[in-house]
PDB file of C-alpha atoms in Angstrom:
ATOM      1  CA  ASP U   1     113.138 108.536 110.842  1.00 96.00           C
ATOM      2  CA  ILE U   2     112.050 108.093 114.446  1.00 97.00           C
ATOM      3  CA  GLN U   3     112.758 104.614 115.765  1.00 98.00           C
ATOM      4  CA  MET U   4     110.436 103.087 118.344  1.00 98.00           C
ATOM      5  CA  THR U   5     111.833 100.411 120.627  1.00 98.00           C
ATOM      6  CA  GLN U   6     109.531  98.312 122.777  1.00 98.00           C
ATOM      7  CA  SER U   7     110.505  96.155 125.703  1.00 97.00           C
ATOM      8  CA  PRO U   8     110.145  93.399 126.428  1.00 97.00           C
ATOM      9  CA  SER U   9     109.589  91.679 123.076  1.00 97.00           C
ATOM     10  CA  SER U  10     107.612  88.989 124.843  1.00 97.00           C
ATOM     11  CA  LEU U  11     106.120  88.655 128.262  1.00 95.00           C
ATOM     12  CA  SER U  12     104.534  85.780 130.171  1.00 96.00           C
ATOM     13  CA  ALA U  13     101.980  86.604 132.817  1.00 95.00           C
ATOM     14  CA  SER U  14      99.091  85.033 134.688  1.00 95.00           C
ATOM     15  CA  VAL U  15      95.430  85.928 134.805  1.00 95.00           C
ATOM     16  CA  GLY U  16      95.002  88.656 137.399  1.00 95.00           C
ATOM     17  CA  ASP U  17      98.524  90.040 137.014  1.00 96.00           C
ATOM     18  CA  ARG U  18      99.439  93.613 136.241  1.00 97.00           C
ATOM     19  CA  VAL U  19     101.972  94.156 133.466  1.00 97.00           C
ATOM     20  CA  THR U  20     103.848  97.106 132.033  1.00 98.00           C
ATOM     21  CA  ILE U  21     105.226  97.481 128.508  1.00 98.00           C
ATOM     22  CA  THR U  22     107.772 100.158 127.701  1.00 98.00           C
ATOM     23  CA  CYS U  23     108.260 102.084 124.472  1.00 98.00           C
ATOM     24  CA  ARG U  24     111.186 104.398 123.786  1.00 98.00           C
ATOM     25  CA  ALA U  25     111.446 106.868 120.909  1.00 98.00           C
ATOM     26  CA  SER U  26     114.793 107.700 119.320  1.00 98.00           C
ATOM     27  CA  GLN U  27     113.964 111.397 119.632  1.00 98.00           C
ATOM     28  CA  GLY U  28     111.395 113.462 121.451  1.00 97.00           C
ATOM     29  CA  ILE U  29     107.836 113.043 120.207  1.00 98.00           C
ATOM     30  CA  SER U  30     105.976 115.034 122.894  1.00 96.00           C
ATOM     31  CA  ASN U  31     102.844 112.961 123.538  1.00 96.00           C
ATOM     32  CA  TYR U  32     102.224 111.839 119.937  1.00 98.00           C
ATOM     33  CA  LEU U  33     102.171 108.214 120.978  1.00 98.00           C
ATOM     34  CA  ALA U  34      99.505 105.552 120.490  1.00 98.00           C
ATOM     35  CA  TRP U  35      99.088 101.970 121.662  1.00 98.00           C
ATOM     36  CA  PHE U  36      97.408  99.152 119.750  1.00 98.00           C
ATOM     37  CA  GLN U  37      96.313  95.631 120.598  1.00 98.00           C
ATOM     38  CA  GLN U  38      96.331  92.930 117.944  1.00 98.00           C
ATOM     39  CA  LYS U  39      95.028  89.398 118.157  1.00 97.00           C
ATOM     40  CA  PRO U  40      95.965  86.682 115.649  1.00 95.00           C
ATOM     41  CA  GLY U  41      94.255  87.106 112.297  1.00 95.00           C
ATOM     42  CA  LYS U  42      92.632  90.387 113.324  1.00 97.00           C
ATOM     43  CA  ALA U  43      93.241  94.047 112.567  1.00 98.00           C
ATOM     44  CA  PRO U  44      94.946  96.166 115.202  1.00 98.00           C
ATOM     45  CA  LYS U  45      92.660  97.844 117.719  1.00 97.00           C
ATOM     46  CA  SER U  46      93.387 101.319 119.019  1.00 97.00           C
ATOM     47  CA  LEU U  47      93.680 101.444 122.816  1.00 98.00           C
ATOM     48  CA  ILE U  48      95.339 104.730 123.694  1.00 98.00           C
ATOM     49  CA  TYR U  49      96.190 107.948 121.866  1.00 97.00           C
ATOM     50  CA  ALA U  50      98.077 111.053 122.941  1.00 98.00           C
ATOM     51  CA  ALA U  51     100.119 108.826 125.257  1.00 98.00           C
ATOM     52  CA  SER U  52      97.490 108.570 127.963  1.00 98.00           C
ATOM     53  CA  SER U  53      94.007 109.118 126.498  1.00 98.00           C
ATOM     54  CA  LEU U  54      91.799 106.048 126.427  1.00 97.00           C
ATOM     55  CA  GLN U  55      89.902 105.324 123.248  1.00 96.00           C
ATOM     56  CA  SER U  56      86.139 105.202 123.598  1.00 94.00           C
ATOM     57  CA  GLY U  57      84.990 101.798 124.736  1.00 95.00           C
ATOM     58  CA  VAL U  58      88.395 100.640 125.977  1.00 97.00           C
ATOM     59  CA  PRO U  59      88.275  99.471 129.596  1.00 96.00           C
ATOM     60  CA  SER U  60      90.063 101.513 132.234  1.00 96.00           C
ATOM     61  CA  LYS U  61      92.309  98.568 133.049  1.00 97.00           C
ATOM     62  CA  PHE U  62      94.458  99.914 130.214  1.00 98.00           C
ATOM     63  CA  SER U  63      96.481 103.016 130.997  1.00 98.00           C
ATOM     64  CA  GLY U  64      99.286 104.885 129.305  1.00 98.00           C
ATOM     65  CA  SER U  65     101.826 107.392 130.472  1.00 98.00           C
ATOM     66  CA  GLY U  66     104.912 109.232 129.368  1.00 98.00           C
ATOM     67  CA  SER U  67     106.088 112.137 127.293  1.00 97.00           C
ATOM     68  CA  GLY U  68     109.115 112.999 125.247  1.00 97.00           C
ATOM     69  CA  THR U  69     110.958 109.732 124.613  1.00 98.00           C
ATOM     70  CA  ASP U  70     109.768 107.273 127.257  1.00 98.00           C
ATOM     71  CA  PHE U  71     106.312 105.771 127.452  1.00 98.00           C
ATOM     72  CA  THR U  72     104.537 102.921 129.205  1.00 98.00           C
ATOM     73  CA  LEU U  73     101.391 100.872 128.723  1.00 98.00           C
ATOM     74  CA  THR U  74     100.043  99.236 131.860  1.00 98.00           C
ATOM     75  CA  ILE U  75      97.391  96.552 131.893  1.00 97.00           C
ATOM     76  CA  SER U  76      95.913  95.677 135.256  1.00 95.00           C
ATOM     77  CA  SER U  77      94.074  92.537 136.309  1.00 94.00           C
ATOM     78  CA  LEU U  78      94.870  90.536 133.170  1.00 95.00           C
ATOM     79  CA  GLN U  79      92.037  88.521 131.708  1.00 95.00           C
ATOM     80  CA  PRO U  80      92.249  85.802 129.039  1.00 94.00           C
ATOM     81  CA  GLU U  81      91.101  88.220 126.324  1.00 95.00           C
ATOM     82  CA  ASP U  82      94.048  90.544 127.054  1.00 96.00           C
ATOM     83  CA  PHE U  83      96.638  88.067 125.835  1.00 92.00           C
ATOM     84  CA  ALA U  84      97.668  89.503 122.492  1.00 97.00           C
ATOM     85  CA  THR U  85     100.432  91.504 120.828  1.00 98.00           C
ATOM     86  CA  TYR U  86     100.769  95.181 121.683  1.00 98.00           C
ATOM     87  CA  TYR U  87     102.349  97.873 119.519  1.00 98.00           C
ATOM     88  CA  CYS U  88     103.323 101.445 120.199  1.00 98.00           C
ATOM     89  CA  GLN U  89     103.280 104.013 117.383  1.00 98.00           C
ATOM     90  CA  GLN U  90     104.616 107.523 117.033  1.00 98.00           C
ATOM     91  CA  TYR U  91     102.632 109.970 114.947  1.00 97.00           C
ATOM     92  CA  HIS U  92     104.749 113.026 115.681  1.00 97.00           C
ATOM     93  CA  SER U  93     106.133 113.038 112.146  1.00 95.00           C
ATOM     94  CA  TYR U  94     106.113 111.063 108.935  1.00 95.00           C
ATOM     95  CA  PRO U  95     107.172 108.395 108.319  1.00 97.00           C
ATOM     96  CA  ILE U  96     104.943 107.090 111.069  1.00 98.00           C
ATOM     97  CA  THR U  97     106.714 104.271 112.849  1.00 98.00           C
ATOM     98  CA  PHE U  98     105.680 101.385 115.078  1.00 98.00           C
ATOM     99  CA  GLY U  99     107.506  99.507 117.760  1.00 98.00           C
ATOM    100  CA  GLN U 100     108.376  95.905 116.992  1.00 98.00           C
ATOM    101  CA  GLY U 101     105.588  94.618 119.216  1.00 98.00           C
ATOM    102  CA  THR U 102     105.301  92.926 122.595  1.00 98.00           C
ATOM    103  CA  ARG U 103     103.713  89.495 122.681  1.00 98.00           C
ATOM    104  CA  LEU U 104     101.835  88.959 125.924  1.00 97.00           C
ATOM    105  CA  GLU U 105     101.383  85.267 126.646  1.00 95.00           C
ATOM    106  CA  ILE U 106      99.638  83.300 129.349  1.00 89.00           C
ATOM    107  CA  LYS U 107     102.000  81.769 131.888  1.00 87.00           C
TER     108      LYS U 107
ATOM    109  CA  GLU Z   1      79.170 102.914 112.457  1.00 95.00           C
ATOM    110  CA  VAL Z   2      82.519 103.374 110.760  1.00 96.00           C
ATOM    111  CA  GLN Z   3      83.286 100.635 108.264  1.00 98.00           C
ATOM    112  CA  LEU Z   4      86.403 100.175 106.145  1.00 98.00           C
ATOM    113  CA  VAL Z   5      86.445  97.286 103.697  1.00 98.00           C
ATOM    114  CA  GLU Z   6      89.576  96.504 101.698  1.00 98.00           C
ATOM    115  CA  SER Z   7      89.590  94.531  98.481  1.00 98.00           C
ATOM    116  CA  GLY Z   8      91.842  93.789  95.537  1.00 97.00           C
ATOM    117  CA  GLY Z   9      94.440  91.581  97.133  1.00 97.00           C
ATOM    118  CA  GLY Z  10      95.653  88.356  95.607  1.00 97.00           C
ATOM    119  CA  LEU Z  11      98.574  86.463  94.150  1.00 98.00           C
ATOM    120  CA  VAL Z  12     100.833  88.352  91.749  1.00 98.00           C
ATOM    121  CA  GLN Z  13     104.211  87.602  90.220  1.00 97.00           C
ATOM    122  CA  PRO Z  14     107.288  89.666  91.058  1.00 97.00           C
ATOM    123  CA  GLY Z  15     107.324  92.780  88.905  1.00 98.00           C
ATOM    124  CA  GLY Z  16     103.556  92.742  88.580  1.00 98.00           C
ATOM    125  CA  SER Z  17     100.917  95.236  89.609  1.00 98.00           C
ATOM    126  CA  LEU Z  18      97.870  95.264  91.833  1.00 98.00           C
ATOM    127  CA  ARG Z  19      95.348  97.910  92.874  1.00 98.00           C
ATOM    128  CA  LEU Z  20      93.878  97.812  96.340  1.00 98.00           C
ATOM    129  CA  SER Z  21      90.636  99.541  97.261  1.00 98.00           C
ATOM    130  CA  CYS Z  22      89.157 100.571 100.577  1.00 98.00           C
ATOM    131  CA  ALA Z  23      85.439 101.310 100.702  1.00 98.00           C
ATOM    132  CA  ALA Z  24      84.527 103.640 103.537  1.00 98.00           C
ATOM    133  CA  SER Z  25      81.176 104.241 105.197  1.00 98.00           C
ATOM    134  CA  GLY Z  26      79.745 105.595 108.432  1.00 97.00           C
ATOM    135  CA  PHE Z  27      81.640 108.875 108.426  1.00 97.00           C
ATOM    136  CA  ILE Z  28      82.233 111.893 106.207  1.00 98.00           C
ATOM    137  CA  PHE Z  29      85.030 110.399 104.129  1.00 98.00           C
ATOM    138  CA  SER Z  30      85.928 113.662 102.396  1.00 97.00           C
ATOM    139  CA  SER Z  31      86.800 115.279 105.736  1.00 97.00           C
ATOM    140  CA  TYR Z  32      89.446 112.822 106.861  1.00 97.00           C
ATOM    141  CA  SER Z  33      92.954 111.849 105.922  1.00 97.00           C
ATOM    142  CA  MET Z  34      93.636 108.155 105.434  1.00 98.00           C
ATOM    143  CA  ASN Z  35      96.553 105.757 105.690  1.00 98.00           C
ATOM    144  CA  TRP Z  36      97.641 102.375 104.418  1.00 98.00           C
ATOM    145  CA  VAL Z  37      99.513 100.050 106.790  1.00 98.00           C
ATOM    146  CA  ARG Z  38     100.844  96.583 106.019  1.00 98.00           C
ATOM    147  CA  GLN Z  39     101.930  93.541 107.968  1.00 98.00           C
ATOM    148  CA  ALA Z  40     104.128  90.847 106.497  1.00 98.00           C
ATOM    149  CA  PRO Z  41     103.373  87.293 107.664  1.00 97.00           C
ATOM    150  CA  GLY Z  42     104.479  86.868 111.263  1.00 96.00           C
ATOM    151  CA  LYS Z  43     105.933  90.384 111.383  1.00 97.00           C
ATOM    152  CA  GLY Z  44     105.037  93.745 112.861  1.00 97.00           C
ATOM    153  CA  LEU Z  45     103.110  96.707 111.516  1.00 98.00           C
ATOM    154  CA  GLU Z  46     104.632  98.926 108.812  1.00 98.00           C
ATOM    155  CA  TRP Z  47     103.119 102.234 107.768  1.00 98.00           C
ATOM    156  CA  VAL Z  48     102.948 102.496 103.963  1.00 98.00           C
ATOM    157  CA  SER Z  49     101.298 105.717 102.840  1.00 98.00           C
ATOM    158  CA  TYR Z  50      99.211 108.753 103.861  1.00 98.00           C
ATOM    159  CA  ILE Z  51      96.819 110.971 101.929  1.00 98.00           C
ATOM    160  CA  SER Z  52      95.147 114.112 103.195  1.00 97.00           C
ATOM    161  CA  SER Z  53      91.417 114.705 102.874  1.00 97.00           C
ATOM    162  CA  SER Z  54      91.782 116.745  99.678  1.00 97.00           C
ATOM    163  CA  SER Z  55      94.688 114.677  98.296  1.00 97.00           C
ATOM    164  CA  SER Z  56      96.897 117.753  98.525  1.00 98.00           C
ATOM    165  CA  THR Z  57      99.420 116.074 100.836  1.00 97.00           C
ATOM    166  CA  ILE Z  58     100.771 112.569 100.255  1.00 98.00           C
ATOM    167  CA  TYR Z  59     103.554 110.665 101.982  1.00 98.00           C
ATOM    168  CA  TYR Z  60     105.143 107.284 101.329  1.00 98.00           C
ATOM    169  CA  ALA Z  61     107.437 104.966 103.197  1.00 98.00           C
ATOM    170  CA  ASP Z  62     110.866 104.782 101.578  1.00 97.00           C
ATOM    171  CA  SER Z  63     110.295 101.069 100.960  1.00 98.00           C
ATOM    172  CA  VAL Z  64     107.465 101.792  98.488  1.00 98.00           C
ATOM    173  CA  LYS Z  65     108.308 105.262  97.180  1.00 98.00           C
ATOM    174  CA  GLY Z  66     108.325 105.354  93.397  1.00 97.00           C
ATOM    175  CA  ARG Z  67     106.426 102.066  93.116  1.00 98.00           C
ATOM    176  CA  PHE Z  68     103.166 102.652  95.003  1.00 98.00           C
ATOM    177  CA  THR Z  69     100.617 105.424  94.455  1.00 98.00           C
ATOM    178  CA  ILE Z  70      97.929 106.352  96.947  1.00 98.00           C
ATOM    179  CA  SER Z  71      94.764 108.083  95.767  1.00 98.00           C
ATOM    180  CA  ARG Z  72      91.185 108.656  96.788  1.00 98.00           C
ATOM    181  CA  ASP Z  73      87.808 109.407  95.261  1.00 98.00           C
ATOM    182  CA  ASN Z  74      85.756 111.385  97.752  1.00 98.00           C
ATOM    183  CA  ALA Z  75      82.666 111.121  95.578  1.00 98.00           C
ATOM    184  CA  LYS Z  76      82.862 107.332  95.837  1.00 98.00           C
ATOM    185  CA  ASN Z  77      84.046 107.236  99.483  1.00 98.00           C
ATOM    186  CA  SER Z  78      86.980 105.158  98.367  1.00 98.00           C
ATOM    187  CA  LEU Z  79      90.710 104.970  99.001  1.00 98.00           C
ATOM    188  CA  TYR Z  80      93.139 103.252  96.648  1.00 98.00           C
ATOM    189  CA  LEU Z  81      96.677 101.933  96.562  1.00 98.00           C
ATOM    190  CA  GLN Z  82      98.184 101.262  93.149  1.00 98.00           C
ATOM    191  CA  MET Z  83     101.123  98.914  93.600  1.00 98.00           C
ATOM    192  CA  ASN Z  84     103.603  98.479  90.737  1.00 98.00           C
ATOM    193  CA  SER Z  85     106.924  96.662  90.397  1.00 98.00           C
ATOM    194  CA  LEU Z  86     105.922  94.357  93.222  1.00 98.00           C
ATOM    195  CA  ARG Z  87     108.610  92.469  95.110  1.00 98.00           C
ATOM    196  CA  ASP Z  88     108.594  89.388  97.285  1.00 97.00           C
ATOM    197  CA  GLU Z  89     109.005  91.628 100.339  1.00 97.00           C
ATOM    198  CA  ASP Z  90     105.718  93.394  99.538  1.00 98.00           C
ATOM    199  CA  THR Z  91     103.870  90.237 100.574  1.00 98.00           C
ATOM    200  CA  ALA Z  92     101.656  91.306 103.462  1.00 98.00           C
ATOM    201  CA  VAL Z  93      98.175  91.995 104.705  1.00 98.00           C
ATOM    202  CA  TYR Z  94      97.324  95.568 103.734  1.00 98.00           C
ATOM    203  CA  TYR Z  95      95.051  97.605 105.997  1.00 98.00           C
ATOM    204  CA  CYS Z  96      93.441 100.963 105.391  1.00 98.00           C
ATOM    205  CA  ALA Z  97      93.063 103.076 108.509  1.00 98.00           C
ATOM    206  CA  LEU Z  98      91.120 106.167 109.508  1.00 97.00           C
ATOM    207  CA  ASN Z  99      93.315 108.210 111.860  1.00 91.00           C
ATOM    208  CA  PHE Z 100      94.491 104.821 113.110  1.00 95.00           C
ATOM    209  CA  ASP Z 101      91.347 104.811 115.269  1.00 95.00           C
ATOM    210  CA  TYR Z 102      89.531 102.552 112.829  1.00 97.00           C
ATOM    211  CA  TRP Z 103      91.003  99.819 110.671  1.00 98.00           C
ATOM    212  CA  GLY Z 104      89.669  97.611 107.918  1.00 98.00           C
ATOM    213  CA  GLN Z 105      89.900  93.829 108.090  1.00 97.00           C
ATOM    214  CA  GLY Z 106      92.823  93.800 105.656  1.00 98.00           C
ATOM    215  CA  THR Z 107      93.475  92.256 102.267  1.00 98.00           C
ATOM    216  CA  LEU Z 108      96.300  89.800 101.612  1.00 98.00           C
ATOM    217  CA  VAL Z 109      98.793  90.491  98.857  1.00 98.00           C
ATOM    218  CA  THR Z 110     101.109  87.645  97.948  1.00 98.00           C
ATOM    219  CA  VAL Z 111     104.007  88.291  95.587  1.00 98.00           C
ATOM    220  CA  SER Z 112     105.442  85.025  94.361  1.00 96.00           C
ATOM    221  CA  SER Z 113     106.418  83.262  91.180  1.00 94.00           C
TER     222      SER Z 113
END
């Protein structure tokens, strides 16, 4: 199975900040990498697919990059609604696996 | 508008069974593969099972293999998850997902005596 490791596990930031979350795959997954945002009590929301493609309706403040084993999610100009938990996911092969999540909190 | 609505969750004793359903609308259900994903309380996301559009290809996570069965009825635009021999560690919110682009609201399964 492909293991996905996110860092950091939690992150404190202020409104207006720019933050970066990292996701590392235990083996190469090309660009079969997605990012999700989840708020408490809600279903995950797809942000990015194919490592860097923005889902329809997702603001351009979210951006993704990477290929192979190392990936990043960057969120610019943080707003209160961006404070949530973020997950990466590989869909290169089954079993599909998720990172453990990064909790983004308001400083 | 794509809509996925799960149902069938509830409280069940260890060793018991439960059948989850996911009613789909707003897209051509028979053309798309579907997945089940779960999330234990306070924990991360765990992929559970996949079924192709024609049901010809099915995958399971090792944690549920042999106990859970995924199925679909394209005529009824519905996805199912039959869960047998339930364990405490199966307690979670279960989501159905279309290509992981769209998710249902989830249904809570609690396994407890």
